[in-house]
């Protein structure tokens, strides 16, 4: 059937929504469909795209299945291939539905025409759909009943005055029908119909073709709908072809280009070619920018980041200067510039807020979230973690180093408390004691040394912390030797012996540094050039002028950009292992339906906020008519994870403690949902088990009834990596304590074997959420988590000499209220 060759996007909204409901399940649903569709490379969904689909469950009206179908439609998935995939899944209900619905779609629309008396005019209308379609032509309200009016082509010959007027075609199948567009047939003199000459449609124009509506530039967030329109007056009628970045979009051949659910893959320069038999014209270029869903663009209310030193003052401003204005994100590269590439791109983002013995911070959650989204747009495999203690930070960095290899781009971002002593920068864990020293912290320069041993192509450190001197720490650490690789870039949020500030908005705070960085980080420029522009933007901000300035240190000798493409090396087993690590660490529990004895069905859904933060929602799907009130609440979580009981089982994400989706302005749910936010998944030692408590009341009873069901969902996200377990030490001269020397990346020849079984040493690679767990050197270590034993090996708590630069940047302490 001709209709089966059409794109999935041609299906009606009703059909797609009904199909999506069939796919929103765990056993034979959208995830399995995405896996089956990946046999065609052009239809393969990335992990970030699958995560985006899963996040739809956070909206009461959201549908992961509908979002996946939109992505398949954008990639020109045919209806025939969709049915093929559904048959592979044995999804008989969906296959039967698609094969029995009566789909009709106009594929060729009739076009208005002008012709001379006595000439021959053919109006064509063709439709795709079930067999035995029939056609009816009308002139105005009058049906054309002869045999020429019952075919897809209406032939008017010889053309006479009685043929002039408006025509429409109706396509029928049984009791259903669809109509074509109206067209106009008019008689003209010979001079008017001469090709290449001016006609009455185009007074004063000799082209016979004129664009009357140009496509307009657009700035969108992921998940938004894109609509570009290009309209023309033409004689003969115009045809349309759309192009993105000079590449034709074969599925878009009408005056409107529609993409219902955009992703960052849709960014680019769009143009439309308008042409007819004689002429051709190009529309203006419309730049489409697609960024992640941002937190908010609310005005600045106040700024105060980091503990205020004696004599300093908090900053209160309502607006920033012109430096706050975002600039165009992508800058054209000079055609003569040499392009470099990465063998892979990996980032570790840590945001520490809830300190046990120090000032609480607010901005790291938003900073890490936004930077994660931006880096993922540039194909970075991002590990994002919140609130790690000493052992968890060591584990996180150690496992991060396992992802590095020759030619890999490595990026480390830290937001939280920090300090700088003797040119070395230290990141402070959340469990650092009140009078902490380098022994309780992680040294940035030591991490850098370990990264250099991996022969990485680019090392970028972005440290959003204070760089004040730590009066409690008088130890001068002697770091190890650093290779001269000319590939290091430091971006410090503030200068030496200065603080870094945060800006409080309505519900979310941002660090000053990230607020400017997020406007520039995706620019296709050398990293140092991009950061220089960030520094200039910060310098124009009224809030921080004279208080906080970005400081850069670099020995980068090549034009390396964060936007450089990835070209996997010949040692592809290493690349495969990293992707396997990423996939394992970001698997969410599958949604499930819980039937209760009273006849109520409860849906459980999950979404990842970070690698170690998960949102669980409950929704009542079915209930008997005699039950007047009903809700499902969660309780009895294990003590390993963190959950605020006052904020659990809330009706909105904001009330549940999530600040990341407030811009979405979630609509009032058709079916009430309750949200609970689980933090600290990196500390989960066994399977996650909790209880679903169903509270309901019958219409003839006043007393509330309670039913309970215990649920076990395995080890979600990074908890399954068992990062709390000590790693076996490598042969080393030291006698004890945690050491990065204990953890080496497997050789290329054995890495596939090492990771086929996905053991506890694997680490998340590309995701939003990850789990940090404690890693001690030896099993006999008795030190507290924040006080490692002394060792002769280089520890993360020690300092290393910085690279070519003479100064080092530390991350200022951030004080959020």
Short mmCIF file of C-alpha atoms in Angstrom, two decimals, residues 147-476:
data_model
loop_
_atom_site.label_atom_id
_atom_site.label_comp_id
_atom_site.label_asym_id
_atom_site.label_seq_id
_atom_site.Cartn_x
_atom_site.Cartn_y
_atom_site.Cartn_z
CA UNK A 147 -16.15 10.45 -15.72
CA UNK A 148 -13.43 13.08 -15.59
CA UNK A 149 -14.71 14.11 -12.16
CA UNK A 150 -14.28 10.66 -10.60
CA UNK A 151 -10.54 10.28 -11.07
CA UNK A 152 -7.47 11.81 -9.40
CA UNK A 153 -7.04 14.10 -12.45
CA UNK A 154 -9.69 16.53 -13.56
CA UNK A 155 -9.13 17.44 -17.24
CA UNK A 156 -10.62 20.68 -18.55
CA UNK A 157 -10.29 20.62 -22.33
CA UNK A 158 -10.93 22.63 -24.33
CA UNK A 159 -10.92 25.34 -21.69
CA UNK A 160 -13.86 27.69 -21.96
CA UNK A 161 -15.50 30.49 -19.94
CA UNK A 162 -17.67 27.93 -18.14
CA UNK A 163 -14.60 26.31 -16.62
CA UNK A 164 -13.46 29.44 -14.80
CA UNK A 165 -13.96 29.27 -11.04
CA UNK A 166 -12.88 27.57 -7.80
CA UNK A 167 -12.33 23.80 -7.57
CA UNK A 168 -11.92 21.29 -4.76
CA UNK A 169 -11.47 17.51 -4.60
CA UNK A 170 -12.99 15.14 -2.03
CA UNK A 171 -11.29 11.80 -1.37
CA UNK A 172 -13.60 9.10 -0.02
CA UNK A 173 -13.22 5.75 1.71
CA UNK A 174 -16.45 4.34 3.04
CA UNK A 175 -18.09 6.95 5.22
CA UNK A 176 -14.87 8.88 5.76
CA UNK A 177 -13.54 11.61 3.52
CA UNK A 178 -10.92 14.35 3.32
CA UNK A 179 -10.80 17.46 1.15
CA UNK A 180 -8.00 19.02 -0.86
CA UNK A 181 -7.25 22.71 -0.85
CA UNK A 182 -9.31 25.10 -2.96
CA UNK A 183 -7.77 26.16 -6.29
CA UNK A 184 -8.72 28.78 -8.86
CA UNK A 185 -8.83 28.35 -12.61
CA UNK A 186 -8.99 31.58 -14.62
CA UNK A 187 -8.79 32.56 -18.26
CA UNK A 188 -6.07 34.96 -19.42
CA UNK A 189 -5.02 36.55 -22.64
CA UNK A 190 -2.03 35.22 -24.57
CA UNK A 191 0.21 38.03 -23.40
CA UNK A 192 -0.67 37.38 -19.78
CA UNK A 193 0.20 33.72 -19.97
CA UNK A 194 3.53 34.04 -21.73
CA UNK A 195 6.31 32.44 -19.73
CA UNK A 196 8.81 34.82 -18.24
CA UNK A 197 6.62 37.88 -18.65
CA UNK A 198 4.74 39.86 -16.08
CA UNK A 199 1.26 38.53 -15.22
CA UNK A 200 -1.61 39.99 -13.31
CA UNK A 201 -0.51 37.98 -10.30
CA UNK A 202 2.83 39.74 -10.34
CA UNK A 203 2.36 43.35 -11.36
CA UNK A 204 5.68 44.97 -12.19
CA UNK A 205 7.57 41.68 -11.87
CA UNK A 206 9.08 39.81 -14.77
CA UNK A 207 10.03 36.76 -12.77
CA UNK A 208 6.66 35.09 -12.39
CA UNK A 209 7.79 34.14 -8.84
CA UNK A 210 7.77 36.22 -5.68
CA UNK A 211 8.30 35.27 -2.03
CA UNK A 212 5.74 37.11 0.07
CA UNK A 213 6.54 35.57 3.50
CA UNK A 214 10.07 34.76 4.66
CA UNK A 215 10.99 32.18 7.36
CA UNK A 216 11.94 33.84 10.64
CA UNK A 217 14.83 33.03 13.06
CA UNK A 218 13.79 31.21 16.21
CA UNK A 219 15.24 30.40 19.62
CA UNK A 220 13.74 27.27 21.16
CA UNK A 221 14.18 24.88 24.05
CA UNK A 222 14.38 21.14 23.64
CA UNK A 223 10.89 19.70 23.26
CA UNK A 224 9.43 22.87 21.70
CA UNK A 225 7.72 22.84 18.30
CA UNK A 226 9.44 24.44 15.31
CA UNK A 227 7.38 26.09 12.57
CA UNK A 228 9.03 27.81 9.62
CA UNK A 229 6.89 29.23 6.81
CA UNK A 230 7.81 30.42 3.35
CA UNK A 231 5.00 31.57 1.07
CA UNK A 232 5.23 32.63 -2.55
CA UNK A 233 3.10 33.94 -5.39
CA UNK A 234 3.93 32.05 -8.52
CA UNK A 235 2.83 31.40 -12.05
CA UNK A 236 2.99 28.46 -12.70
CA UNK A 237 2.32 27.34 -9.08
CA UNK A 238 5.37 27.16 -6.85
CA UNK A 239 7.01 24.12 -5.31
CA UNK A 240 9.09 24.16 -2.12
CA UNK A 241 12.23 22.46 -0.87
CA UNK A 242 13.70 23.04 2.61
CA UNK A 243 17.39 22.93 3.48
CA UNK A 244 19.27 22.87 6.79
CA UNK A 245 22.95 23.83 6.72
CA UNK A 246 22.81 23.50 2.91
CA UNK A 247 21.60 19.89 3.19
CA UNK A 248 18.17 19.07 1.69
CA UNK A 249 15.37 17.94 4.02
CA UNK A 250 13.69 15.42 1.74
CA UNK A 251 10.54 15.05 3.85
CA UNK A 252 9.71 18.77 3.85
CA UNK A 253 8.35 19.90 0.48
CA UNK A 254 5.54 22.24 1.42
CA UNK A 255 5.44 25.90 2.29
CA UNK A 256 5.60 25.05 6.00
CA UNK A 257 8.33 23.15 7.82
CA UNK A 258 7.00 21.63 11.04
CA UNK A 259 8.98 19.72 13.66
CA UNK A 260 6.79 18.93 16.70
CA UNK A 261 9.56 18.14 19.18
CA UNK A 262 12.96 19.71 18.50
CA UNK A 263 16.29 18.60 19.92
CA UNK A 264 19.73 20.14 19.68
CA UNK A 265 20.21 18.14 16.46
CA UNK A 266 17.78 20.55 14.78
CA UNK A 267 19.97 23.61 15.33
CA UNK A 268 21.25 25.27 12.17
CA UNK A 269 20.63 27.58 9.24
CA UNK A 270 17.36 26.94 7.39
CA UNK A 271 16.50 28.13 3.87
CA UNK A 272 13.70 27.33 1.47
CA UNK A 273 14.06 26.97 -2.29
CA UNK A 274 10.94 28.11 -4.14
CA UNK A 275 10.67 27.20 -7.81
CA UNK A 276 8.34 26.50 -10.70
CA UNK A 277 8.82 25.34 -14.27
CA UNK A 278 10.58 28.57 -15.28
CA UNK A 279 12.05 30.22 -12.22
CA UNK A 280 13.80 29.58 -8.90
CA UNK A 281 14.31 31.72 -5.79
CA UNK A 282 15.82 31.23 -2.33
CA UNK A 283 14.32 32.51 0.88
CA UNK A 284 16.20 34.39 3.57
CA UNK A 285 18.25 32.30 6.02
CA UNK A 286 16.50 31.57 9.31
CA UNK A 287 18.82 30.65 12.18
CA UNK A 288 17.25 28.15 14.58
CA UNK A 289 18.89 27.95 18.00
CA UNK A 290 17.91 25.05 20.24
CA UNK A 291 19.20 25.05 23.80
CA UNK A 292 18.35 23.02 26.90
CA UNK A 293 15.41 23.98 29.02
CA UNK A 294 16.97 26.67 31.18
CA UNK A 295 16.16 27.34 34.79
CA UNK A 296 14.75 30.80 34.44
CA UNK A 297 15.57 34.16 32.94
CA UNK A 298 14.28 36.10 35.92
CA UNK A 299 16.02 39.36 36.82
CA UNK A 300 18.85 39.38 39.34
CA UNK A 301 17.62 39.99 42.85
CA UNK A 302 20.67 39.71 45.06
CA UNK A 303 24.17 38.32 44.98
CA UNK A 304 26.23 36.87 47.76
CA UNK A 305 28.47 33.93 47.09
CA UNK A 306 30.87 32.64 49.63
CA UNK A 307 31.45 33.51 53.24
CA UNK A 308 32.04 37.23 53.55
CA UNK A 309 35.46 38.07 54.89
CA UNK A 310 35.82 40.80 57.53
CA UNK A 311 35.22 44.22 56.08
CA UNK A 312 33.51 43.01 52.95
CA UNK A 313 29.83 43.54 52.20
CA UNK A 314 27.04 41.60 50.60
CA UNK A 315 26.03 42.77 47.15
CA UNK A 316 22.45 43.73 46.33
CA UNK A 317 21.55 44.73 42.79
CA UNK A 318 18.43 44.46 40.66
CA UNK A 319 20.08 44.29 37.26
CA UNK A 320 23.38 43.68 35.58
CA UNK A 321 25.08 45.71 32.93
CA UNK A 322 25.26 45.03 29.22
CA UNK A 323 27.52 42.06 29.84
CA UNK A 324 24.45 40.08 30.80
CA UNK A 325 23.06 40.05 27.28
CA UNK A 326 23.54 36.66 25.61
CA UNK A 327 25.44 36.70 22.34
CA UNK A 328 25.17 34.39 19.39
CA UNK A 329 26.36 31.02 20.59
CA UNK A 330 28.15 29.73 17.56
CA UNK A 331 30.84 31.71 15.80
CA UNK A 332 31.95 30.80 12.33
CA UNK A 333 35.41 29.31 12.19
CA UNK A 334 37.92 30.77 9.74
CA UNK A 335 38.05 28.46 6.71
CA UNK A 336 41.82 28.13 7.01
CA UNK A 337 41.80 27.04 10.66
CA UNK A 338 42.89 23.48 11.28
CA UNK A 339 40.25 21.33 12.94
CA UNK A 340 41.24 18.99 15.72
CA UNK A 341 39.21 16.12 17.01
CA UNK A 342 38.79 14.18 20.24
CA UNK A 343 38.82 10.43 20.59
CA UNK A 344 36.09 10.95 23.18
CA UNK A 345 34.80 13.71 25.48
CA UNK A 346 34.19 13.14 29.19
CA UNK A 347 33.18 15.55 31.95
CA UNK A 348 32.83 15.24 35.70
CA UNK A 349 30.63 17.86 37.36
CA UNK A 350 30.38 18.03 41.16
CA UNK A 351 28.16 20.41 43.09
CA UNK A 352 28.45 20.46 46.88
CA UNK A 353 25.77 22.40 48.75
CA UNK A 354 24.65 20.74 51.96
CA UNK A 355 27.80 20.95 54.08
CA UNK A 356 27.74 19.41 57.53
CA UNK A 357 30.01 21.95 59.27
CA UNK A 358 30.07 24.91 56.88
CA UNK A 359 27.78 27.43 55.25
CA UNK A 360 25.05 25.88 53.12
CA UNK A 361 25.09 26.78 49.41
CA UNK A 362 22.23 27.11 46.92
CA UNK A 363 23.57 27.65 43.40
CA UNK A 364 25.52 24.43 42.66
CA UNK A 365 22.37 22.45 41.86
CA UNK A 366 21.36 24.87 39.11
CA UNK A 367 24.95 25.42 37.93
CA UNK A 368 25.68 21.72 37.54
CA UNK A 369 22.33 21.07 35.87
CA UNK A 370 22.69 23.81 33.25
CA UNK A 371 26.33 23.04 32.47
CA UNK A 372 25.44 19.35 32.12
CA UNK A 373 22.85 20.13 29.47
CA UNK A 374 25.22 22.39 27.55
CA UNK A 375 28.09 19.90 27.57
CA UNK A 376 25.82 17.11 26.46
CA UNK A 377 24.88 19.21 23.43
CA UNK A 378 28.55 19.04 22.47
CA UNK A 379 28.60 15.23 22.88
CA UNK A 380 30.36 15.19 26.24
CA UNK A 381 29.73 12.15 28.37
CA UNK A 382 28.79 13.97 31.56
CA UNK A 383 28.81 12.62 35.09
CA UNK A 384 26.95 15.03 37.38
CA UNK A 385 26.90 14.56 41.16
CA UNK A 386 25.53 16.47 44.12
CA UNK A 387 26.73 16.54 47.73
CA UNK A 388 29.65 14.14 47.95
CA UNK A 389 31.69 13.37 51.05
CA UNK A 390 35.43 12.76 51.06
CA UNK A 391 35.32 9.10 50.07
CA UNK A 392 32.65 9.67 47.44
CA UNK A 393 34.61 12.49 45.82
CA UNK A 394 37.72 10.32 45.71
CA UNK A 395 35.73 7.49 44.18
CA UNK A 396 34.09 9.80 41.67
CA UNK A 397 37.41 11.26 40.50
CA UNK A 398 39.05 7.85 40.41
CA UNK A 399 36.31 6.38 38.26
CA UNK A 400 36.33 9.51 36.11
CA UNK A 401 40.01 8.95 35.41
CA UNK A 402 39.19 5.43 34.22
CA UNK A 403 37.19 7.00 31.40
CA UNK A 404 40.18 8.89 30.07
CA UNK A 405 42.39 7.65 27.29
CA UNK A 406 44.74 8.98 24.65
CA UNK A 407 43.22 11.93 22.81
CA UNK A 408 40.18 12.18 25.09
CA UNK A 409 38.94 15.63 26.12
CA UNK A 410 38.53 15.72 29.90
CA UNK A 411 36.63 18.46 31.73
CA UNK A 412 36.23 18.86 35.49
CA UNK A 413 33.83 21.36 37.03
CA UNK A 414 33.43 21.88 40.75
CA UNK A 415 31.00 24.20 42.54
CA UNK A 416 31.23 24.44 46.30
CA UNK A 417 33.58 25.50 49.07
CA UNK A 418 37.27 25.62 48.27
CA UNK A 419 40.52 27.36 48.99
CA UNK A 420 44.00 27.92 47.57
CA UNK A 421 47.33 27.54 49.38
CA UNK A 422 50.78 27.97 47.87
CA UNK A 423 49.49 27.84 44.30
CA UNK A 424 47.46 24.66 44.75
CA UNK A 425 43.66 24.50 44.71
CA UNK A 426 41.57 22.31 47.01
CA UNK A 427 37.94 21.20 46.68
CA UNK A 428 36.12 20.75 49.99
CA UNK A 429 33.80 17.73 50.52
CA UNK A 430 30.55 18.15 52.41
CA UNK A 431 31.87 16.25 55.47
CA UNK A 432 35.07 18.28 55.88
CA UNK A 433 35.52 19.26 59.56
CA UNK A 434 35.30 22.86 60.70
CA UNK A 435 39.08 23.31 60.66
CA UNK A 436 39.81 21.36 57.51
CA UNK A 437 43.19 21.04 55.85
CA UNK A 438 44.44 19.55 52.59
CA UNK A 439 44.18 16.15 54.26
CA UNK A 440 40.38 16.46 54.17
CA UNK A 441 40.12 17.84 50.63
CA UNK A 442 40.91 16.99 47.02
CA UNK A 443 43.80 18.68 45.32
CA UNK A 444 43.10 19.86 41.78
CA UNK A 445 46.72 19.73 40.69
CA UNK A 446 47.02 16.11 41.77
CA UNK A 447 44.00 15.20 39.66
CA UNK A 448 45.55 17.05 36.75
CA UNK A 449 48.72 14.99 37.02
CA UNK A 450 46.72 11.78 36.83
CA UNK A 451 44.83 13.07 33.82
CA UNK A 452 48.10 13.88 32.07
CA UNK A 453 49.27 10.31 32.51
CA UNK A 454 46.37 9.27 30.28
CA UNK A 455 47.73 11.38 27.38
CA UNK A 456 44.49 13.27 27.06
CA UNK A 457 43.98 15.66 24.16
CA UNK A 458 42.60 18.50 26.30
CA UNK A 459 42.28 19.08 30.06
CA UNK A 460 39.86 21.79 31.18
CA UNK A 461 39.31 22.70 34.83
CA UNK A 462 36.47 25.05 35.70
CA UNK A 463 36.57 25.86 39.40
CA UNK A 464 33.68 27.86 40.81
CA UNK A 465 34.90 28.28 44.38
CA UNK A 466 36.67 30.76 46.57
CA UNK A 467 40.43 31.11 46.46
CA UNK A 468 40.96 32.54 49.93
CA UNK A 469 43.91 31.37 51.98
CA UNK A 470 43.16 28.59 54.49
CA UNK A 471 44.70 29.68 57.81
CA UNK A 472 44.29 26.14 59.23
CA UNK A 473 46.53 24.59 56.61
CA UNK A 474 50.27 25.37 56.74
CA UNK A 475 51.38 22.23 54.90
CA UNK A 476 53.24 22.86 51.66
#
